[in-house]
Tab-separated table of N, CA and C in Angstrom:
chain	number	residue	atom	x	y	z
A	125	MET	N	-6.710	-3.102	13.900
A	125	MET	CA	-6.413	-4.014	12.808
A	125	MET	C	-7.674	-4.219	11.968
A	126	VAL	N	-7.472	-4.382	10.700
A	126	VAL	CA	-8.580	-4.550	9.765
A	126	VAL	C	-9.264	-5.889	10.018
A	127	ASP	N	-10.577	-5.871	10.001
A	127	ASP	CA	-11.338	-7.113	10.080
A	127	ASP	C	-11.090	-7.868	8.781
A	128	GLU	N	-10.317	-8.922	8.863
A	128	GLU	CA	-9.878	-9.650	7.675
A	128	GLU	C	-11.042	-10.212	6.859
A	129	VAL	N	-12.121	-10.594	7.518
A	129	VAL	CA	-13.273	-11.154	6.801
A	129	VAL	C	-13.936	-10.079	5.948
A	130	VAL	N	-14.116	-8.902	6.504
A	130	VAL	CA	-14.719	-7.793	5.759
A	130	VAL	C	-13.855	-7.453	4.552
A	131	LEU	N	-12.569	-7.320	4.754
A	131	LEU	CA	-11.656	-6.977	3.667
A	131	LEU	C	-11.619	-8.076	2.602
A	132	LYS	N	-11.546	-9.325	3.030
A	132	LYS	CA	-11.502	-10.445	2.079
A	132	LYS	C	-12.779	-10.514	1.255
A	133	ASN	N	-13.926	-10.395	1.903
A	133	ASN	CA	-15.201	-10.453	1.183
A	133	ASN	C	-15.355	-9.288	0.214
A	134	ALA	N	-14.957	-8.102	0.631
A	134	ALA	CA	-15.050	-6.938	-0.248
A	134	ALA	C	-14.133	-7.100	-1.451
A	135	THR	N	-12.924	-7.587	-1.217
A	135	THR	CA	-11.978	-7.795	-2.307
A	135	THR	C	-12.507	-8.814	-3.297
A	136	GLU	N	-12.987	-9.934	-2.797
A	136	GLU	CA	-13.530	-10.980	-3.670
A	136	GLU	C	-14.723	-10.483	-4.472
A	137	THR	N	-15.613	-9.761	-3.819
A	137	THR	CA	-16.803	-9.239	-4.496
A	137	THR	C	-16.423	-8.265	-5.596
A	138	ALA	N	-15.556	-7.314	-5.271
A	138	ALA	CA	-15.151	-6.308	-6.253
A	138	ALA	C	-14.399	-6.951	-7.414
A	139	TRP	N	-13.495	-7.871	-7.110
A	139	TRP	CA	-12.691	-8.497	-8.159
A	139	TRP	C	-13.563	-9.359	-9.068
A	140	THR	N	-14.492	-10.093	-8.490
A	140	THR	CA	-15.395	-10.932	-9.280
A	140	THR	C	-16.264	-10.080	-10.189
A	141	ALA	N	-16.796	-8.991	-9.662
A	141	ALA	CA	-17.637	-8.098	-10.472
A	141	ALA	C	-16.815	-7.453	-11.591
A	142	TYR	N	-15.615	-7.027	-11.275
A	142	TYR	CA	-14.759	-6.394	-12.281
A	142	TYR	C	-14.400	-7.379	-13.388
A	143	ARG	N	-14.021	-8.591	-13.017
A	143	ARG	CA	-13.644	-9.587	-14.024
A	143	ARG	C	-14.833	-10.053	-14.847
A	144	ALA	N	-16.028	-9.990	-14.291
A	144	ALA	CA	-17.220	-10.351	-15.069
A	144	ALA	C	-17.415	-9.369	-16.219
A	145	ARG	N	-17.059	-8.121	-15.987
A	145	ARG	CA	-17.171	-7.096	-17.035
A	145	ARG	C	-15.930	-7.029	-17.918
A	146	HIS	N	-14.828	-7.605	-17.453
A	146	HIS	CA	-13.553	-7.570	-18.179
A	146	HIS	C	-12.966	-8.980	-18.226
A	147	PRO	N	-13.544	-9.856	-19.028
A	147	PRO	CA	-13.090	-11.256	-19.050
A	147	PRO	C	-11.654	-11.440	-19.544
A	148	ASP	N	-11.095	-10.428	-20.171
A	148	ASP	CA	-9.714	-10.515	-20.645
A	148	ASP	C	-8.692	-10.319	-19.522
A	149	VAL	N	-9.144	-9.906	-18.347
A	149	VAL	CA	-8.253	-9.680	-17.212
A	149	VAL	C	-8.004	-11.011	-16.510
A	150	ASP	N	-6.734	-11.336	-16.334
A	150	ASP	CA	-6.337	-12.580	-15.693
A	150	ASP	C	-6.706	-12.553	-14.200
A	151	ALA	N	-7.025	-13.709	-13.665
A	151	ALA	CA	-7.403	-13.814	-12.253
A	151	ALA	C	-6.286	-13.351	-11.320
A	152	HIS	N	-5.034	-13.451	-11.763
A	152	HIS	CA	-3.892	-13.078	-10.928
A	152	HIS	C	-3.265	-11.757	-11.362
A	153	ASP	N	-4.035	-10.926	-12.013
A	153	ASP	CA	-3.561	-9.627	-12.475
A	153	ASP	C	-3.142	-8.762	-11.280
A	154	GLY	N	-2.125	-7.942	-11.479
A	154	GLY	CA	-1.603	-7.082	-10.422
A	154	GLY	C	-2.586	-6.044	-9.915
A	155	ARG	N	-3.598	-5.741	-10.692
A	155	ARG	CA	-4.587	-4.764	-10.245
A	155	ARG	C	-5.314	-5.224	-8.991
A	156	ARG	N	-5.452	-6.533	-8.848
A	156	ARG	CA	-6.115	-7.060	-7.654
A	156	ARG	C	-5.340	-6.662	-6.394
A	157	CYS	N	-4.032	-6.800	-6.435
A	157	CYS	CA	-3.197	-6.439	-5.294
A	157	CYS	C	-3.292	-4.940	-4.998
A	158	LEU	N	-3.260	-4.133	-6.052
A	158	LEU	CA	-3.398	-2.686	-5.873
A	158	LEU	C	-4.735	-2.352	-5.224
A	159	MET	N	-5.795	-3.000	-5.687
A	159	MET	CA	-7.120	-2.740	-5.129
A	159	MET	C	-7.180	-3.178	-3.672
A	160	GLU	N	-6.600	-4.310	-3.369
A	160	GLU	CA	-6.636	-4.804	-1.989
A	160	GLU	C	-5.937	-3.830	-1.046
A	161	ARG	N	-4.796	-3.302	-1.465
A	161	ARG	CA	-4.102	-2.297	-0.648
A	161	ARG	C	-4.947	-1.045	-0.476
A	162	TYR	N	-5.573	-0.624	-1.567
A	162	TYR	CA	-6.445	0.551	-1.521
A	162	TYR	C	-7.595	0.316	-0.530
A	163	LEU	N	-8.221	-0.845	-0.617
A	163	LEU	CA	-9.341	-1.149	0.283
A	163	LEU	C	-8.886	-1.235	1.730
A	164	HIS	N	-7.714	-1.735	1.952
A	164	HIS	CA	-7.172	-1.805	3.311
A	164	HIS	C	-7.040	-0.407	3.904
A	165	ARG	N	-6.451	0.495	3.129
A	165	ARG	CA	-6.309	1.887	3.597
A	165	ARG	C	-7.680	2.528	3.795
A	166	ARG	N	-8.569	2.274	2.855
A	166	ARG	CA	-9.914	2.859	2.930
A	166	ARG	C	-10.632	2.383	4.189
A	167	TRP	N	-10.514	1.098	4.511
A	167	TRP	CA	-11.153	0.557	5.698
A	167	TRP	C	-10.571	1.172	6.959
A	168	GLU	N	-9.257	1.344	6.987
A	168	GLU	CA	-8.625	1.946	8.159
A	168	GLU	C	-9.108	3.376	8.376
A	169	GLU	N	-9.374	4.083	7.295
A	169	GLU	CA	-9.824	5.471	7.397
A	169	GLU	C	-11.289	5.583	7.824
A	170	ARG	N	-12.149	4.697	7.303
A	170	ARG	CA	-13.585	4.869	7.508
A	170	ARG	C	-14.296	3.664	8.097
A	171	GLN	N	-13.638	2.531	8.225
A	171	GLN	CA	-14.228	1.300	8.728
A	171	GLN	C	-15.590	1.017	8.094
A	172	SER	N	-15.589	0.966	6.793
A	172	SER	CA	-16.789	0.686	6.017
A	172	SER	C	-17.138	-0.796	6.096
A	173	ASP	N	-18.367	-1.110	5.707
A	173	ASP	CA	-18.768	-2.512	5.672
A	173	ASP	C	-18.369	-3.135	4.328
A	174	THR	N	-18.638	-4.415	4.176
A	174	THR	CA	-18.225	-5.148	2.983
A	174	THR	C	-18.785	-4.539	1.707
A	175	GLU	N	-20.060	-4.192	1.717
A	175	GLU	CA	-20.691	-3.659	0.507
A	175	GLU	C	-20.083	-2.325	0.097
A	176	ASP	N	-19.857	-1.465	1.062
A	176	ASP	CA	-19.238	-0.174	0.743
A	176	ASP	C	-17.827	-0.367	0.195
A	177	LEU	N	-17.060	-1.220	0.843
A	177	LEU	CA	-15.697	-1.457	0.374
A	177	LEU	C	-15.679	-2.060	-1.031
A	178	ALA	N	-16.580	-2.984	-1.300
A	178	ALA	CA	-16.640	-3.581	-2.638
A	178	ALA	C	-16.943	-2.511	-3.681
A	179	THR	N	-17.848	-1.618	-3.364
A	179	THR	CA	-18.177	-0.523	-4.283
A	179	THR	C	-16.965	0.370	-4.523
A	180	PHE	N	-16.248	0.709	-3.446
A	180	PHE	CA	-15.028	1.507	-3.587
A	180	PHE	C	-13.994	0.765	-4.431
A	181	GLY	N	-13.903	-0.552	-4.232
A	181	GLY	CA	-12.944	-1.355	-4.986
A	181	GLY	C	-13.236	-1.365	-6.470
A	182	ILE	N	-14.495	-1.536	-6.828
A	182	ILE	CA	-14.880	-1.524	-8.242
A	182	ILE	C	-14.583	-0.162	-8.864
A	183	ALA	N	-14.929	0.893	-8.160
A	183	ALA	CA	-14.664	2.244	-8.664
A	183	ALA	C	-13.155	2.461	-8.838
A	184	TYR	N	-12.372	1.986	-7.887
A	184	TYR	CA	-10.914	2.120	-7.970
A	184	TYR	C	-10.380	1.401	-9.207
A	185	LEU	N	-10.835	0.178	-9.432
A	185	LEU	CA	-10.372	-0.591	-10.589
A	185	LEU	C	-10.715	0.099	-11.901
A	186	HIS	N	-11.880	0.717	-11.961
A	186	HIS	CA	-12.275	1.406	-13.190
A	186	HIS	C	-11.439	2.670	-13.435
A	187	ARG	N	-10.893	3.231	-12.375
A	187	ARG	CA	-10.062	4.441	-12.524
A	187	ARG	C	-8.626	4.117	-12.929
A	188	LEU	N	-8.180	2.880	-12.714
A	188	LEU	CA	-6.803	2.522	-13.060
A	188	LEU	C	-6.598	2.589	-14.569
A	189	PRO	N	-5.457	3.101	-14.987
A	189	PRO	CA	-5.143	3.062	-16.419
A	189	PRO	C	-5.038	1.614	-16.883
A	190	LYS	N	-5.393	1.372	-18.127
A	190	LYS	CA	-5.377	0.014	-18.679
A	190	LYS	C	-4.002	-0.625	-18.576
A	191	ASP	N	-2.964	0.171	-18.699
A	191	ASP	CA	-1.603	-0.368	-18.669
A	191	ASP	C	-0.937	-0.238	-17.298
A	192	GLU	N	-1.738	-0.113	-16.245
A	192	GLU	CA	-1.211	0.077	-14.898
A	192	GLU	C	-0.314	-1.079	-14.457
A	193	CYS	N	-0.686	-2.285	-14.819
A	193	CYS	CA	0.082	-3.451	-14.329
A	193	CYS	C	0.651	-4.207	-15.471
């Protein structure tokens, strides 16, 4: 099972960093959920730490099409 603290911290870090660069994105935007699922799968595959997961999360968000959600 995923260490919930690692996943939660990585998600919060990535989402906060992404929204700082994209202030027009709503705090409850669907991209957050997509990223969280992505990070969950990524953690299960590689069991990365919080910093690595946050980096993967930011990169994932930047790859999403603008109209994804």
